Short mmCIF file of C-alpha atoms in Angstrom, two decimals:
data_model
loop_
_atom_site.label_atom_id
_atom_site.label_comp_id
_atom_site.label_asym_id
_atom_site.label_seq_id
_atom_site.Cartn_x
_atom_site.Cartn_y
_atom_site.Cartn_z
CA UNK A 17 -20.36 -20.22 -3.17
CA UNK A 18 -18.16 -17.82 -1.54
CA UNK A 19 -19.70 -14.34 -0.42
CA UNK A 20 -17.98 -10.84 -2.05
CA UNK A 21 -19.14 -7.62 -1.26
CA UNK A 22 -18.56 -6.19 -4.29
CA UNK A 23 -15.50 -7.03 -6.87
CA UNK A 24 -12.05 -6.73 -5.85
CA UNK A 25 -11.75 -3.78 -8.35
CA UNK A 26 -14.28 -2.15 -6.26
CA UNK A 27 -12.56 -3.49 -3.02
CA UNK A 28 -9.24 -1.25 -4.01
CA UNK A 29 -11.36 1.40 -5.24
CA UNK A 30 -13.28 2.39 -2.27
CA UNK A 31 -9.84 1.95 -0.57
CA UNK A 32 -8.53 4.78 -2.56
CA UNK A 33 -11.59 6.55 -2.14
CA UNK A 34 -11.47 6.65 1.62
CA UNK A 35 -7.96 7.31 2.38
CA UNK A 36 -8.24 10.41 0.21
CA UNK A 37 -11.39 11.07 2.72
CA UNK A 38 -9.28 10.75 5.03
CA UNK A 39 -7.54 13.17 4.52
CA UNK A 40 -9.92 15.68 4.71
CA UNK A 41 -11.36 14.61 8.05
CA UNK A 42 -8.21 15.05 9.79
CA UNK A 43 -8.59 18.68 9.65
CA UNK A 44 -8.91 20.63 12.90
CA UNK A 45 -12.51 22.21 13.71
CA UNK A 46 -12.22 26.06 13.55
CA UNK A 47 -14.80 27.93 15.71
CA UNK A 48 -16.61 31.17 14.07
CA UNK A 49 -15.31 33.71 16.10
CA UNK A 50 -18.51 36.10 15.91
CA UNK A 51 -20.42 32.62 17.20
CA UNK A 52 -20.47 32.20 21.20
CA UNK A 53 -21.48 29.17 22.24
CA UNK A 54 -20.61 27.26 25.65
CA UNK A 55 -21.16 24.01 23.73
CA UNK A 56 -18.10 21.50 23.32
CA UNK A 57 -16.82 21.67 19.47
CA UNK A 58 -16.55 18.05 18.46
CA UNK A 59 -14.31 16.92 15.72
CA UNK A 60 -15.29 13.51 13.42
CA UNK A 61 -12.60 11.42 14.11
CA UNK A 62 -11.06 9.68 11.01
CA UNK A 63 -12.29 6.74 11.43
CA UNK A 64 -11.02 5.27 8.06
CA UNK A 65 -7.44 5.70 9.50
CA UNK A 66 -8.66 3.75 12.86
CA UNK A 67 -10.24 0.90 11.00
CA UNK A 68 -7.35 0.44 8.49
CA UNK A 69 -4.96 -0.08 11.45
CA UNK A 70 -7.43 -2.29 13.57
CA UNK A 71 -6.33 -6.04 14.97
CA UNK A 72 -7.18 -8.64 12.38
CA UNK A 73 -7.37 -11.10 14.81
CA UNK A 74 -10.82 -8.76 16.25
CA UNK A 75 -12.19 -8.08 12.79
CA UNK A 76 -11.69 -11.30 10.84
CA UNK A 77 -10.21 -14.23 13.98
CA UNK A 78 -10.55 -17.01 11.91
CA UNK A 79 -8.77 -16.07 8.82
CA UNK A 80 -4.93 -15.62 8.58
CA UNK A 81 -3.42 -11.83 8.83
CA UNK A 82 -3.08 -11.39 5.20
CA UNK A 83 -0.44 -8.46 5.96
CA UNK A 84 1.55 -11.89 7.26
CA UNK A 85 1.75 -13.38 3.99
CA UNK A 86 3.81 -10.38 2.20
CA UNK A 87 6.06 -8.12 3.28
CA UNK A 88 8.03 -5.03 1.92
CA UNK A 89 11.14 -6.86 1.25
CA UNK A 90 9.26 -9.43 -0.34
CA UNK A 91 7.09 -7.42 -2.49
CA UNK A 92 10.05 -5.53 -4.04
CA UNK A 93 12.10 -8.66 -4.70
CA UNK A 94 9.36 -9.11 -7.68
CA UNK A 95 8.00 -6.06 -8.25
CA UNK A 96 11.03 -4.24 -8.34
CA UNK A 97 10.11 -1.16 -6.42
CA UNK A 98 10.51 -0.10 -2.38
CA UNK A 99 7.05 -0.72 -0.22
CA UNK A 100 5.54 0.88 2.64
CA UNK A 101 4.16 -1.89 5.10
CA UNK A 102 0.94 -3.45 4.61
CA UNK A 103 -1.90 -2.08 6.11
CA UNK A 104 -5.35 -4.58 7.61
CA UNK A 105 -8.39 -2.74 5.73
CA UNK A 106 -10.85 -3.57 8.52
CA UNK A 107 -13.67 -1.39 6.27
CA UNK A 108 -13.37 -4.10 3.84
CA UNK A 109 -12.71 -6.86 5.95
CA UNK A 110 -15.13 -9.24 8.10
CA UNK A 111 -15.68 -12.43 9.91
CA UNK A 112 -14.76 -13.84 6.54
CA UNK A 113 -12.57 -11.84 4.56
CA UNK A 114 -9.24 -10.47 5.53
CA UNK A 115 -7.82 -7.82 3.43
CA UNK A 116 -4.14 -6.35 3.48
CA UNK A 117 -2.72 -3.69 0.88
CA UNK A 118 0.63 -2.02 0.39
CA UNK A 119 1.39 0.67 -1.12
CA UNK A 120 4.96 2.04 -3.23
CA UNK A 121 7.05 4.43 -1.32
CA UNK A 122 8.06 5.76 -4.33
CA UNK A 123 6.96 8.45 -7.33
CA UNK A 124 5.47 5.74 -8.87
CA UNK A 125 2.04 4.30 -8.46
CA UNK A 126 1.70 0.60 -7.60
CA UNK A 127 -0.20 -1.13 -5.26
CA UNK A 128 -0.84 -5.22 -4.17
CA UNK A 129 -3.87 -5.91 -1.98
CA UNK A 130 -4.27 -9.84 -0.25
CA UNK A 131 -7.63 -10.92 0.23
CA UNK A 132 -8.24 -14.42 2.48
CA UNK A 133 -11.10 -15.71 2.50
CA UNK A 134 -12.13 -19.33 4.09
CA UNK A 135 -12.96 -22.01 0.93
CA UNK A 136 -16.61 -22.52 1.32
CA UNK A 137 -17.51 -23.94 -2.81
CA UNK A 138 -15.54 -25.81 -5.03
CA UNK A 139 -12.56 -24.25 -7.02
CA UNK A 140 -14.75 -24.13 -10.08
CA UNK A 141 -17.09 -22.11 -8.30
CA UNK A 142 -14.46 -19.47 -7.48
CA UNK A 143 -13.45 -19.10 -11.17
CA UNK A 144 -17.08 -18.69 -12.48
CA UNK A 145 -17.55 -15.82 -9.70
CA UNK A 146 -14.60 -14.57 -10.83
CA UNK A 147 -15.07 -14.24 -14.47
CA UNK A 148 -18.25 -12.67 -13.56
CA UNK A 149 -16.23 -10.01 -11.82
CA UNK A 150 -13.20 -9.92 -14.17
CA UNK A 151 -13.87 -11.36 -17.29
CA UNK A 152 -11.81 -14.47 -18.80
CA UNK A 153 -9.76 -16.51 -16.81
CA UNK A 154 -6.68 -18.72 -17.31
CA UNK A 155 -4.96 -21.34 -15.43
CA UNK A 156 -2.05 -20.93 -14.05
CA UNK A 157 0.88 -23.25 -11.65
CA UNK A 158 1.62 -21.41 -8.32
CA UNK A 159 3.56 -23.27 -6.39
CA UNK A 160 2.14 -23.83 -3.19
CA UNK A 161 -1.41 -23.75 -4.47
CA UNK A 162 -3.74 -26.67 -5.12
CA UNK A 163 -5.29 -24.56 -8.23
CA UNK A 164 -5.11 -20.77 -9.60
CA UNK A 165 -6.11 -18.57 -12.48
CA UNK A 166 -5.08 -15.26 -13.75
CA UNK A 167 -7.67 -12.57 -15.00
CA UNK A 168 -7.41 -8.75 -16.34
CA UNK A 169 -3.97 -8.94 -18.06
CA UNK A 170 -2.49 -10.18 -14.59
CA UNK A 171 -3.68 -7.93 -12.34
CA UNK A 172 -5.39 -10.74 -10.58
CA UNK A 173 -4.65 -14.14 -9.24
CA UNK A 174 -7.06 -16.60 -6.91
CA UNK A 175 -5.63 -19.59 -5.42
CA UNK A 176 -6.78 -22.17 -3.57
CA UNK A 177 -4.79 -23.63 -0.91
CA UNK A 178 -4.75 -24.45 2.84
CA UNK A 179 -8.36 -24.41 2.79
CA UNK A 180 -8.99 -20.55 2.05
CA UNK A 181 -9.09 -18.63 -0.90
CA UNK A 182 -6.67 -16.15 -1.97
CA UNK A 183 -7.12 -13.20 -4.09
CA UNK A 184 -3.89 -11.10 -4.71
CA UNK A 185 -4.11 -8.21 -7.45
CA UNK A 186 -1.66 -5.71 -8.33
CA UNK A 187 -1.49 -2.64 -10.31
CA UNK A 188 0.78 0.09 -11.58
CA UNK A 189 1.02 2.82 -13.55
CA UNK A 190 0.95 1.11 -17.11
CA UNK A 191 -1.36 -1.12 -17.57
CA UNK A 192 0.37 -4.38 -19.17
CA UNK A 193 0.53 -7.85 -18.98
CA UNK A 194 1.40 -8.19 -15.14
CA UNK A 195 0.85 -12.42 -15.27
CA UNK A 196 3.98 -12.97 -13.98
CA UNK A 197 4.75 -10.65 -11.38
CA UNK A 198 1.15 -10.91 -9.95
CA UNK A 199 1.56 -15.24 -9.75
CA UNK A 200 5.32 -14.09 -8.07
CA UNK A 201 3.56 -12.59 -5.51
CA UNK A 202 0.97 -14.99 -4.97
CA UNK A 203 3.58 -17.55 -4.44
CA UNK A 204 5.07 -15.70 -1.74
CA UNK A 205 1.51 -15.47 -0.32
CA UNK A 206 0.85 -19.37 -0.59
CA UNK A 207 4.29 -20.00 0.99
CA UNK A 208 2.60 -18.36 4.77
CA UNK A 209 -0.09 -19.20 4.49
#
């Protein structure tokens, strides 16, 4: 059986969550000018931002850099719209899972995170986790991959292959049938691996 934190969904959600935190953190400390203190003013670093750009190899050195197996170029060849690069999410990654997401440079909203993860269970055993998480599942042919599904509409596809597990999942603003774009991009990620 393979170990998740929490479901992908919630993966991408706390993502969004934090970098919006983020933002907030990053403001400078203002001293109260009536206050006089000879005390050092400390200001919380952001450490979301640190952890998002950390070394993979440090966080998660068995695994392959999932920001390797997709890049901006690649991503817009099948989504069809510009990329900012990928980003590690070391907050969601560990010794065994690697997580990567990218976000649109654009207006509009659309986003593809990678997770890696080392096959530890049979493939079966992925799916059934899975449609515990996301509901039905159907097969699909990657090419590349020894086995994958699609669940939600598309928005997410496992594969198995190389020995790991891969989870890619993509959203956007409308929320259709993304089957084949989603397996496009998980065939770019099975061709690095």
């Amino acid at each position: 059986m393979r170990s998740r934190t929490s479901t992908s969904h919630a993966l991408l959600a706390a993502s969004v969550v934090l970098a919006s935190l983020s933002l907030t953190a990053c403001e400078s400390a203002v001293a109260d000018p009536a206050v006089q203190t000879t005390e050092a003013q400390y200001v919380v670093e952001d450490a979301a931002s640190e952890q998002a750009n950390a070394d993979p190899s440090a966080i998660s050195p068995d695994l392959p850099d999932p920001c390797a197996l997709l890049d901006p170029a690649s991503i817009e060849s099948v989504v069809g719209l510009a990329f900012k690069d990928g980003q590690f999410n070391a907050i969601l990654s560990s010794t065994d899972l690697a997580v990567c997401e990218w976000y649109a440079s654009g207006d509009s909203y659309s986003t593809v995170q990678v997770q890696v993860e080392p096959m530890t269970g049979t493939f079966d055993e992925a799916k059934a986790t899975a449609e515990a998480d996301y509901g039905a599942t159907t097969d699909v042919t990657v090419p590349g991959a020894d086995e994958a599904f699609t669940a939600q509409d598309g928005t997410v596809v496992e594969l198995a292959a190389a020995g790991y597990l891969v989870t890619v999942l993509h959203y956007a603003d409308e929320w259709t049938d993304l089957t084949e774009v989603t397996t496009g991009l998980a065939e770019l990620a099975a061709a690095n691996l």
